[in-house]
Coordinates of C-alpha atoms in Angstrom, one line a residue:
X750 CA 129.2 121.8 -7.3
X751 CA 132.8 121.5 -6.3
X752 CA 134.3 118.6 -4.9
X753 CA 136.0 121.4 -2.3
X754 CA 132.2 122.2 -1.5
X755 CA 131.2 118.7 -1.0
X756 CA 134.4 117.6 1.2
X757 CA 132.7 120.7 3.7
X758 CA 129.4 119.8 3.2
X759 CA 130.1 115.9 4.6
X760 CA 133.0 117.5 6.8
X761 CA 134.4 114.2 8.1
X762 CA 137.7 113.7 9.2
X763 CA 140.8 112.7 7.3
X764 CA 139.4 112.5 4.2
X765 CA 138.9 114.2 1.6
X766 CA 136.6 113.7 -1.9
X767 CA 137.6 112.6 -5.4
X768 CA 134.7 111.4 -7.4
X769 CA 130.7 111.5 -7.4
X770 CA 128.5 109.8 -9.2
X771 CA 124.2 109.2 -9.3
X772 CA 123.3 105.6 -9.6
X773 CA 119.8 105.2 -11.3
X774 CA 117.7 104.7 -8.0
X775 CA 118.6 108.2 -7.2
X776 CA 121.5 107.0 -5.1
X777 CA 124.8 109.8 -4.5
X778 CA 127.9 107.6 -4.3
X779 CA 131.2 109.7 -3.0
X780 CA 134.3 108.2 -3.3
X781 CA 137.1 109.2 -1.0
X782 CA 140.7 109.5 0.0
X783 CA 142.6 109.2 3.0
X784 CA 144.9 112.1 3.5
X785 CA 147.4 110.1 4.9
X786 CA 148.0 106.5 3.7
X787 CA 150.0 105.7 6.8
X788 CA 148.5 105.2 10.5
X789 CA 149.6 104.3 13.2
X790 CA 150.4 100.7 14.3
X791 CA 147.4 99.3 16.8
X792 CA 150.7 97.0 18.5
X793 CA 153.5 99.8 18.8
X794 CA 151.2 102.9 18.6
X795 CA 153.6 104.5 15.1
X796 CA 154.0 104.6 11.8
X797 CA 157.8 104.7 11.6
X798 CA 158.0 101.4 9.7
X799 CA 154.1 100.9 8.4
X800 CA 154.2 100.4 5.0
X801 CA 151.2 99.7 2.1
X802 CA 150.7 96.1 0.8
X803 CA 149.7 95.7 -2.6
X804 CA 148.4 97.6 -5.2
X805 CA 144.7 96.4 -6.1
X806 CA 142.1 98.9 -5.1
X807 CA 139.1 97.7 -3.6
X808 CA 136.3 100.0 -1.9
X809 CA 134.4 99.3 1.2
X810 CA 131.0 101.3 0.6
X811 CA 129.3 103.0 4.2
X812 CA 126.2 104.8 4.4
X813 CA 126.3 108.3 5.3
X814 CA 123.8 110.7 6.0
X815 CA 121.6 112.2 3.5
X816 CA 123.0 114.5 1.3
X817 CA 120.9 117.2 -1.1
X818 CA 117.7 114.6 -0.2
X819 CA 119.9 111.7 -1.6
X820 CA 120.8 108.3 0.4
X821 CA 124.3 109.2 0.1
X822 CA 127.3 106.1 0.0
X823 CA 131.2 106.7 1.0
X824 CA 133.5 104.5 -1.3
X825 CA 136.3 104.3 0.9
X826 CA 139.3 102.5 0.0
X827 CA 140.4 99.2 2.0
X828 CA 144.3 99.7 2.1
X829 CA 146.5 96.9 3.8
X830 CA 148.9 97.9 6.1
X831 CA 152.1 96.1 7.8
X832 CA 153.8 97.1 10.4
X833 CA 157.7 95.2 10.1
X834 CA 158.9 96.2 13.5
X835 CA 155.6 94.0 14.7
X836 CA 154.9 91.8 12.3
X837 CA 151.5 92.8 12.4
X838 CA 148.9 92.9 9.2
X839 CA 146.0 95.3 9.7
X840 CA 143.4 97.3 7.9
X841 CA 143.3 101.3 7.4
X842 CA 141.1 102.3 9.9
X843 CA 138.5 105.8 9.7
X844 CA 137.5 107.8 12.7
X845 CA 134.0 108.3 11.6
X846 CA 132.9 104.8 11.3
X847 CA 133.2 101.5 13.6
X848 CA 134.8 98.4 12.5
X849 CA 133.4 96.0 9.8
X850 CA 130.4 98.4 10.0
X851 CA 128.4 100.0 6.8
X852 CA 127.1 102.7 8.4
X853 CA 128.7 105.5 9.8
X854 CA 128.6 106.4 13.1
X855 CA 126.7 110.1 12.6
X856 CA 124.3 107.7 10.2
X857 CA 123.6 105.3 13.5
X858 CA 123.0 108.4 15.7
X859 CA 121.0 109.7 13.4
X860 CA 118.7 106.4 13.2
X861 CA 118.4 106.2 17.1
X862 CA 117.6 109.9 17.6
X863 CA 115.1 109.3 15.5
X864 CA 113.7 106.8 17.1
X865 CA 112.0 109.1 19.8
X866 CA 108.1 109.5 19.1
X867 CA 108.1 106.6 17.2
X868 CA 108.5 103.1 16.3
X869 CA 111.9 100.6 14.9
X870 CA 109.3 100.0 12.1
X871 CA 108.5 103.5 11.3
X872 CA 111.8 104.2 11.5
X873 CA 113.4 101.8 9.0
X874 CA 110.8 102.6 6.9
X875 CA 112.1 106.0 6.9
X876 CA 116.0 105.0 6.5
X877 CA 115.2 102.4 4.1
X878 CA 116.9 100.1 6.5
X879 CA 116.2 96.6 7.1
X880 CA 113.9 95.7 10.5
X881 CA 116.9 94.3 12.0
X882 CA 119.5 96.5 10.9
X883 CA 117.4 99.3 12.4
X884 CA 116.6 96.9 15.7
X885 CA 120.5 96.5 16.2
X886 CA 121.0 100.3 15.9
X887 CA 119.1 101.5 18.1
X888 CA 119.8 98.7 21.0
X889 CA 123.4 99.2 20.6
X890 CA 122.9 103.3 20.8
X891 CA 120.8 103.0 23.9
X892 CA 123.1 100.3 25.7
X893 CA 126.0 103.2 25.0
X894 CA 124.2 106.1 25.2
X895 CA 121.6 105.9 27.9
X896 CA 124.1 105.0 30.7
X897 CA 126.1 107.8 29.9
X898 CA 122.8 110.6 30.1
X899 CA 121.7 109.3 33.1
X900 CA 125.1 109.8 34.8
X901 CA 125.1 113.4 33.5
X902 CA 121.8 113.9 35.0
X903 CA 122.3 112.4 37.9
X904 CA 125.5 114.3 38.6
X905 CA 123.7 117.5 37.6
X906 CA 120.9 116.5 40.3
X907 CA 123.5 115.9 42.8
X908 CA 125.3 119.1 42.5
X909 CA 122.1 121.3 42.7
X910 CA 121.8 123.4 45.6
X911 CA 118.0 123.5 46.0
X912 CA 116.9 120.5 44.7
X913 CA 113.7 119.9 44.2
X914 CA 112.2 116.2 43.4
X915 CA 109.0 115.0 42.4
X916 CA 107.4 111.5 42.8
X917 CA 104.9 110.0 40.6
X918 CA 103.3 106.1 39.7
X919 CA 102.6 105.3 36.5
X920 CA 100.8 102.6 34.9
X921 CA 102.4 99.0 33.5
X922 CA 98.7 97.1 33.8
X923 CA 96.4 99.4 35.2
X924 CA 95.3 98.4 38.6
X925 CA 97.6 95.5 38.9
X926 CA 101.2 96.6 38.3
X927 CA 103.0 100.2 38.4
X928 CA 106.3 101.6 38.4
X929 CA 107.4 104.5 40.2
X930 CA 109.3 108.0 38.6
X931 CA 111.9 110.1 40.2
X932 CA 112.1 113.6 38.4
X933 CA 113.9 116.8 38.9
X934 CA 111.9 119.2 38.6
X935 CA 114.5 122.3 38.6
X936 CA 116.2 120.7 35.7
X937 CA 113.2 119.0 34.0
X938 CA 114.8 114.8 34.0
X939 CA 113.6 111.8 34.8
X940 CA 116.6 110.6 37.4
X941 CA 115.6 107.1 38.0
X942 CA 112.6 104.3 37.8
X943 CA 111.7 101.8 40.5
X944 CA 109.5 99.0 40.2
X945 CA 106.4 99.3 42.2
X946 CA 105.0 102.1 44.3
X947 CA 104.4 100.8 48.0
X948 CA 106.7 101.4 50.6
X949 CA 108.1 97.9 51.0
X950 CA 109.2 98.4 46.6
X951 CA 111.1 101.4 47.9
X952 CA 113.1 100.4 50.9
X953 CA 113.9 97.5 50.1
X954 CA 115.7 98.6 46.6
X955 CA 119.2 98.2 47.7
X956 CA 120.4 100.2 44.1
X957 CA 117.7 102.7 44.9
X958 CA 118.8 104.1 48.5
X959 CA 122.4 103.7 47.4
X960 CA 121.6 106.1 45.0
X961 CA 119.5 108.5 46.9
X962 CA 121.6 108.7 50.0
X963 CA 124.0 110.9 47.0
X964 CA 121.0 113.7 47.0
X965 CA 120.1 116.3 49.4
X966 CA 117.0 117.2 48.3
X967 CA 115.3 120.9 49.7
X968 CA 111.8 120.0 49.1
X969 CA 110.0 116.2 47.3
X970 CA 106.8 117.0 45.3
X971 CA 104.0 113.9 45.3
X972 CA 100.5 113.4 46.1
X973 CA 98.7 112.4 48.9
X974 CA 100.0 108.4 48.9
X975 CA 101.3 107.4 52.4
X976 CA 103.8 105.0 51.3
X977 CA 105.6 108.1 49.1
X978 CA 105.2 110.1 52.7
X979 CA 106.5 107.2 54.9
X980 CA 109.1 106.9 52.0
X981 CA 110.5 110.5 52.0
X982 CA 109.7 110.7 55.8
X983 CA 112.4 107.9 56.3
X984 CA 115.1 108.8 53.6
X985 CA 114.7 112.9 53.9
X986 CA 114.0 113.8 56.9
X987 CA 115.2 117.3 56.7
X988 CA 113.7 118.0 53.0
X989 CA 109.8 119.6 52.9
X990 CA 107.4 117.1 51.9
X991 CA 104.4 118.7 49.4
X992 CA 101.0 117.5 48.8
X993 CA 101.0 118.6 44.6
X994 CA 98.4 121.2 44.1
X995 CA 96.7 119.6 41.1
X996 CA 96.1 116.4 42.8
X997 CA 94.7 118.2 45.8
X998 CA 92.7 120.4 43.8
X999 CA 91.1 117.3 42.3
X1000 CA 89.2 116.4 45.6
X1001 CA 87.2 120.2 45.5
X1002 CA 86.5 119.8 42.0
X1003 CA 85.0 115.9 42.3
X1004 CA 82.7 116.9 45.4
X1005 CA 81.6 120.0 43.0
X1006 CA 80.6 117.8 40.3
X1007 CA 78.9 115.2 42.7
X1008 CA 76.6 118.5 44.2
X1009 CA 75.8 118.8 40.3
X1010 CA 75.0 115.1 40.0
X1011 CA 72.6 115.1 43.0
X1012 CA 71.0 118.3 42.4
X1013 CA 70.1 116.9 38.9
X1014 CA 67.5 114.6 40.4
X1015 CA 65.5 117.6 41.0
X1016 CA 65.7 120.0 38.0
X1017 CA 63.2 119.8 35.2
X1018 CA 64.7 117.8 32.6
X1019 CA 65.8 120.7 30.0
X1020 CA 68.0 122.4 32.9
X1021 CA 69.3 119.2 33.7
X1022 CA 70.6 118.7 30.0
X1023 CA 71.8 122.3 30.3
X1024 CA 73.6 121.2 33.4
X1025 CA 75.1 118.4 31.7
X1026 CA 76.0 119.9 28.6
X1027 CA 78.4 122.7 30.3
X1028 CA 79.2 120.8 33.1
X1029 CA 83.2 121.5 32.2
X1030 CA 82.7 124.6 32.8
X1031 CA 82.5 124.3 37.0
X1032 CA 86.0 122.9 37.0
X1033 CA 87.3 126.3 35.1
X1034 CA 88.7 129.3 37.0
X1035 CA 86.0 131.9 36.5
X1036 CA 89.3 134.9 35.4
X1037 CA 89.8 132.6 32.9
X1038 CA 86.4 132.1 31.1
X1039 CA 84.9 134.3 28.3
X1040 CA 82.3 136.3 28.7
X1041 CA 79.5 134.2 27.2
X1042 CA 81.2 131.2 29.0
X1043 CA 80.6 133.1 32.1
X1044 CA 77.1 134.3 31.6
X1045 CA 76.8 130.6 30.9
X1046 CA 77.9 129.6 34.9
X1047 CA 75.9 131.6 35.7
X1048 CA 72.9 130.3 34.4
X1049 CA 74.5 127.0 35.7
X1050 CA 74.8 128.2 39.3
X1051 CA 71.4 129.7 39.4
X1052 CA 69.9 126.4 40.0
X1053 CA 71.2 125.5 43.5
X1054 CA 72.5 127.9 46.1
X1055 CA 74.8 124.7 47.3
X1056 CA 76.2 124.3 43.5
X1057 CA 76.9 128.0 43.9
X1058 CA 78.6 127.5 47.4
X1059 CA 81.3 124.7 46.4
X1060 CA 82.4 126.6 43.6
X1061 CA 83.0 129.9 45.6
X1062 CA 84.7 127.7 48.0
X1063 CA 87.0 126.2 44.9
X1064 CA 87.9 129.8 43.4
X1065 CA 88.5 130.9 47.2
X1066 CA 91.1 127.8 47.2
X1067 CA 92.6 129.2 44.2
X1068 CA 93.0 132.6 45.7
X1069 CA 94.8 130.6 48.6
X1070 CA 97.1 128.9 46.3
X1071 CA 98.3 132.3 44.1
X1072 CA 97.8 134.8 47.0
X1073 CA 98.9 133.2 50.2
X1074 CA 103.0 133.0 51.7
X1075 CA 105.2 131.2 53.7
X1076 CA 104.0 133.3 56.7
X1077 CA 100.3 132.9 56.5
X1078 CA 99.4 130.1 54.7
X1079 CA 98.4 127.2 57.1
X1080 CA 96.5 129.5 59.1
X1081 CA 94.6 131.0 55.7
X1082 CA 94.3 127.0 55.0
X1083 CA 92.1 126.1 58.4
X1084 CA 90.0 129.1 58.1
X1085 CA 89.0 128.0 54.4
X1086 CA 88.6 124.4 55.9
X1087 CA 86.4 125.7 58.5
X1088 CA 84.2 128.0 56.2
X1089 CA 83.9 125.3 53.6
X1090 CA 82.4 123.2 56.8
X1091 CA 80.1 125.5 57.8
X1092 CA 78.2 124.8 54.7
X1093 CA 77.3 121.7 55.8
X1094 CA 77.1 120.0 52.3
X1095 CA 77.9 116.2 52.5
X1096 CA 79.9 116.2 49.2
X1097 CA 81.9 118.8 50.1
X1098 CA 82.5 117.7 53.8
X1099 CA 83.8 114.4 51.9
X1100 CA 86.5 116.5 49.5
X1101 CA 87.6 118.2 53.1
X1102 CA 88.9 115.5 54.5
X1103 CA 92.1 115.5 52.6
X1104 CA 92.7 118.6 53.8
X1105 CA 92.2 118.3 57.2
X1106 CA 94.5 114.9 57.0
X1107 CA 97.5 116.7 55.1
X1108 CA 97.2 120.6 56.4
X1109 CA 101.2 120.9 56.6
X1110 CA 101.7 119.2 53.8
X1111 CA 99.2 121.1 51.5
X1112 CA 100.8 124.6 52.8
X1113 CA 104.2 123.6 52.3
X1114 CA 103.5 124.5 49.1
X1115 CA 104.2 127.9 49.7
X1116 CA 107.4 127.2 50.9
X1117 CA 108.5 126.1 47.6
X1118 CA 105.8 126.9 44.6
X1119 CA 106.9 123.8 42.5
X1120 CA 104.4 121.2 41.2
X1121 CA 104.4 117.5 39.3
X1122 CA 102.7 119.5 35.9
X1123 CA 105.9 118.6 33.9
X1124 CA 106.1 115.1 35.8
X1125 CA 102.4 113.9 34.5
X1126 CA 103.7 115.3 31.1
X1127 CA 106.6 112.3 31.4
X1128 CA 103.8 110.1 32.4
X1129 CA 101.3 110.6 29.4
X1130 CA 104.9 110.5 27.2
X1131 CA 105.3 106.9 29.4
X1132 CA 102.1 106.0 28.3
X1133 CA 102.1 106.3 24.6
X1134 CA 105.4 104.6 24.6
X1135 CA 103.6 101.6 25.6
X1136 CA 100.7 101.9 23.5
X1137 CA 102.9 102.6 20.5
X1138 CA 105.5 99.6 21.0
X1139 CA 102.6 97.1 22.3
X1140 CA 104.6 97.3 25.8
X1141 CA 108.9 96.0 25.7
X1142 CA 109.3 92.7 27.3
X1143 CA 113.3 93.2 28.2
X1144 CA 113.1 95.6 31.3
X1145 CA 116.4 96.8 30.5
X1146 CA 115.3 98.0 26.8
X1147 CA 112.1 99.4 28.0
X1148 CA 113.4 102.0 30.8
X1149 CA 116.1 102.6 28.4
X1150 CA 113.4 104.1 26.0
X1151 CA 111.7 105.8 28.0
X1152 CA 114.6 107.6 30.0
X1153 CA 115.6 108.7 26.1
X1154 CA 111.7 109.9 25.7
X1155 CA 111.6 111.9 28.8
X1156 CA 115.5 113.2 28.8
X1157 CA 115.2 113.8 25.1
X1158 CA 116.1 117.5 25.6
X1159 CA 119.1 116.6 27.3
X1160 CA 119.8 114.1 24.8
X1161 CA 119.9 116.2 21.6
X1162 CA 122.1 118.3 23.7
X1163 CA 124.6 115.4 22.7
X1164 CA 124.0 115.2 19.2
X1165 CA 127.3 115.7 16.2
X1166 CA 126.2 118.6 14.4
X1167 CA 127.0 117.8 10.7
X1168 CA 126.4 120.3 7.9
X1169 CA 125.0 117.8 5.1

């Protein structure tokens, strides 16, 4: 290949390629030129009267990023400069690499990028990087970087004119300590994390309603927690507070599966195994299912009229949800209340409740058909991260990862696109 074809291939800037060479560990080694030997004074910002010192040659090698599968090295020169309307001694400086550093600065992005789905282990394994080198990396990269994607997101929130927000706990210690998420949900980013979930954690964040007093949200998805409704109640009074349709959908299913449970006790013991074995199936929209699947329900709801009853009343709910408006749905949503009491099953009459409790809430839905699907997405992604890293004692470092996890798509928006 030509050494013209190379210097496009690594496309860095003022530079240009002289020699290669292949050590014996498979190693590319590409020694380069500045194309001008003068630059600028750091003092008095010229190069009028910068001039070289001395005429040995030494090399400064840099990692660079991999080129035709090789770990590829820049041997750049280390020219002394002097500046004799400053009296000042310095060192040429490149654009494409920090000072006293041996890596360039696509070669660091490139190693914190990579970090995301994995571990600083796995990924100095794959660098053939040192632990530490790799550790100092990626903290550096997400001290710089981080801060700078969550302003860009934050701004984008802010100038949206129909935002839409979801909240959401996750996990640190299950049952003992949780954290709370702030997502857009129009744009698909995790805008902030607050530590705790009760309604003292959230008002009394002094950085947290600073912030949100910036957004004007139209509409704030969450479940059915009265601290998040207290919350939003207090801070957006004028934006649409919805009960999200999954975790409300949760209630019909769990008092369908406790009907199976208790009508078990009284089956013969193969149709209870039957039951048992295809009891997934109850919690499945019945448009969805196959045709042996559904010759399989119903088999299943043969063996109680009550079993049969709930889930007609949970595929009526889904009708609600798909074929219900603005207009008609809280009054669609107290007539299937009142039909699903007229059953008078106990389980069931337990799983109303909800329903009766949050009414407006559950048929604001309709109002503004967005849910917190992508938002328990970020929360299983939340998850692993902790499982994978063993948790991050540093608070700082751990919401740094997990803002670059669940912004990652905003993120590689940001990368340096180089050729090699």
């Amino acid at each position: 290949m030509y050494l013209h074809d190379i210097n496009y291939l690594i496309n860095l800037q003022d530079i240009t390629i002289t020699n290669f060479s292949i050590s014996e560990n498979q190693s590319l080694f590409l020694t380069a030129t500045p194309l001008d030997i003068h630059q600028a004074c750091p003092c008095c910002q010229t190069n009028r009267h910068v001039i070289s010192i001395g005429t040995r040659q030494n090399y400064r090698t840099v990692r660079h990023l991999d080129c035709f599968q090789y770990e590829t090295y820049l041997m750049l020169p280390m020219q002394r400069l002097w500046c004799k309307a400053c009296d000042f001694y310095f060192t040429y400086q490149y654009a494409f690499i920090d000072q006293r550093s041996r890596y360039t600065i696509a070669f660091q992005q490139k190693v914190a990028h990579s970090l995301s789905g994995s571990t600083v282990q796995q990924v100095a394994k794959l660098f053939n990087l040192p632990y530490s080198t790799c550790e100092r990396i990626v903290k550096k990269h997400l001290n710089e970087q981080v801060p700078k994607l969550q302003e860009t997101v934050i701004q984008t929130a802010e100038e949206c004119n129909h935002l839409v927000l979801g909240m959401d706990d996750f996990a640190i210690r299950k049952g003992h300590s949780y954290n709370t998420g702030i997502h857009d949900l129009k744009h698909e980013t995790l805008l902030m994390i607050i530590k705790g979930r009760t309604y003292t954690d959230l008002i009394e964040n002094k950085d947290l309603m600073i912030y949100l007093t910036r957004l004007n949200p139209k509409a704030v998805v969450m479940d059915l927690s009265r601290s998040y409704h207290k919350f939003c109640a207090k801070v957006f009074p004028n934006a649409l507070r919805i009960a999200d349709r999954f975790h409300v959908n949760r209630y019909i299913t769990e008092a369908l599966q406790a009907v199976r449970r208790r009508i078990s006790q009284t089956l013969a013991p193969d149709s209870v195994k039957y039951l048992k074995r295809h009891k997934n199936l109850l919690n499945q929209r019945w448009d969805e299912l196959k045709e042996k699947d559904q010759t399989k329900l119903r088999k299943l709801l043969s063996f109680s009229n009550e079993l049969a009853d709930v889930y007609q009343i949970k595929e009526q709910l889904i009708d609600w949800y798909e074929l219900s408006d603005s207009s008609n749905s809280y009054r669609r949503l107290n007539k299937w209340i009142e039909k699903g009491e007229s059953l008078n099953i106990p389980e069931l009459n337990e799983g109303l409740k909800p329903f009766k409790n949050w009414t407006q809430e559950i048929s604001n839905y309709h109002h503004c058909r967005y849910t917190n699907a992508a938002v328990e997405g970020r929360n299983n992604k939340i998850k692993t991260l902790q499982r994978r890293c063993y948790f991050l004692r540093n608070r700082t470092i751990y919401e740094n990862r997990i803002y670059q996890e669940c912004n990652y798509k905003n993120c590689k928006s940001g990368f340096v696109t180089y050729h090699c």
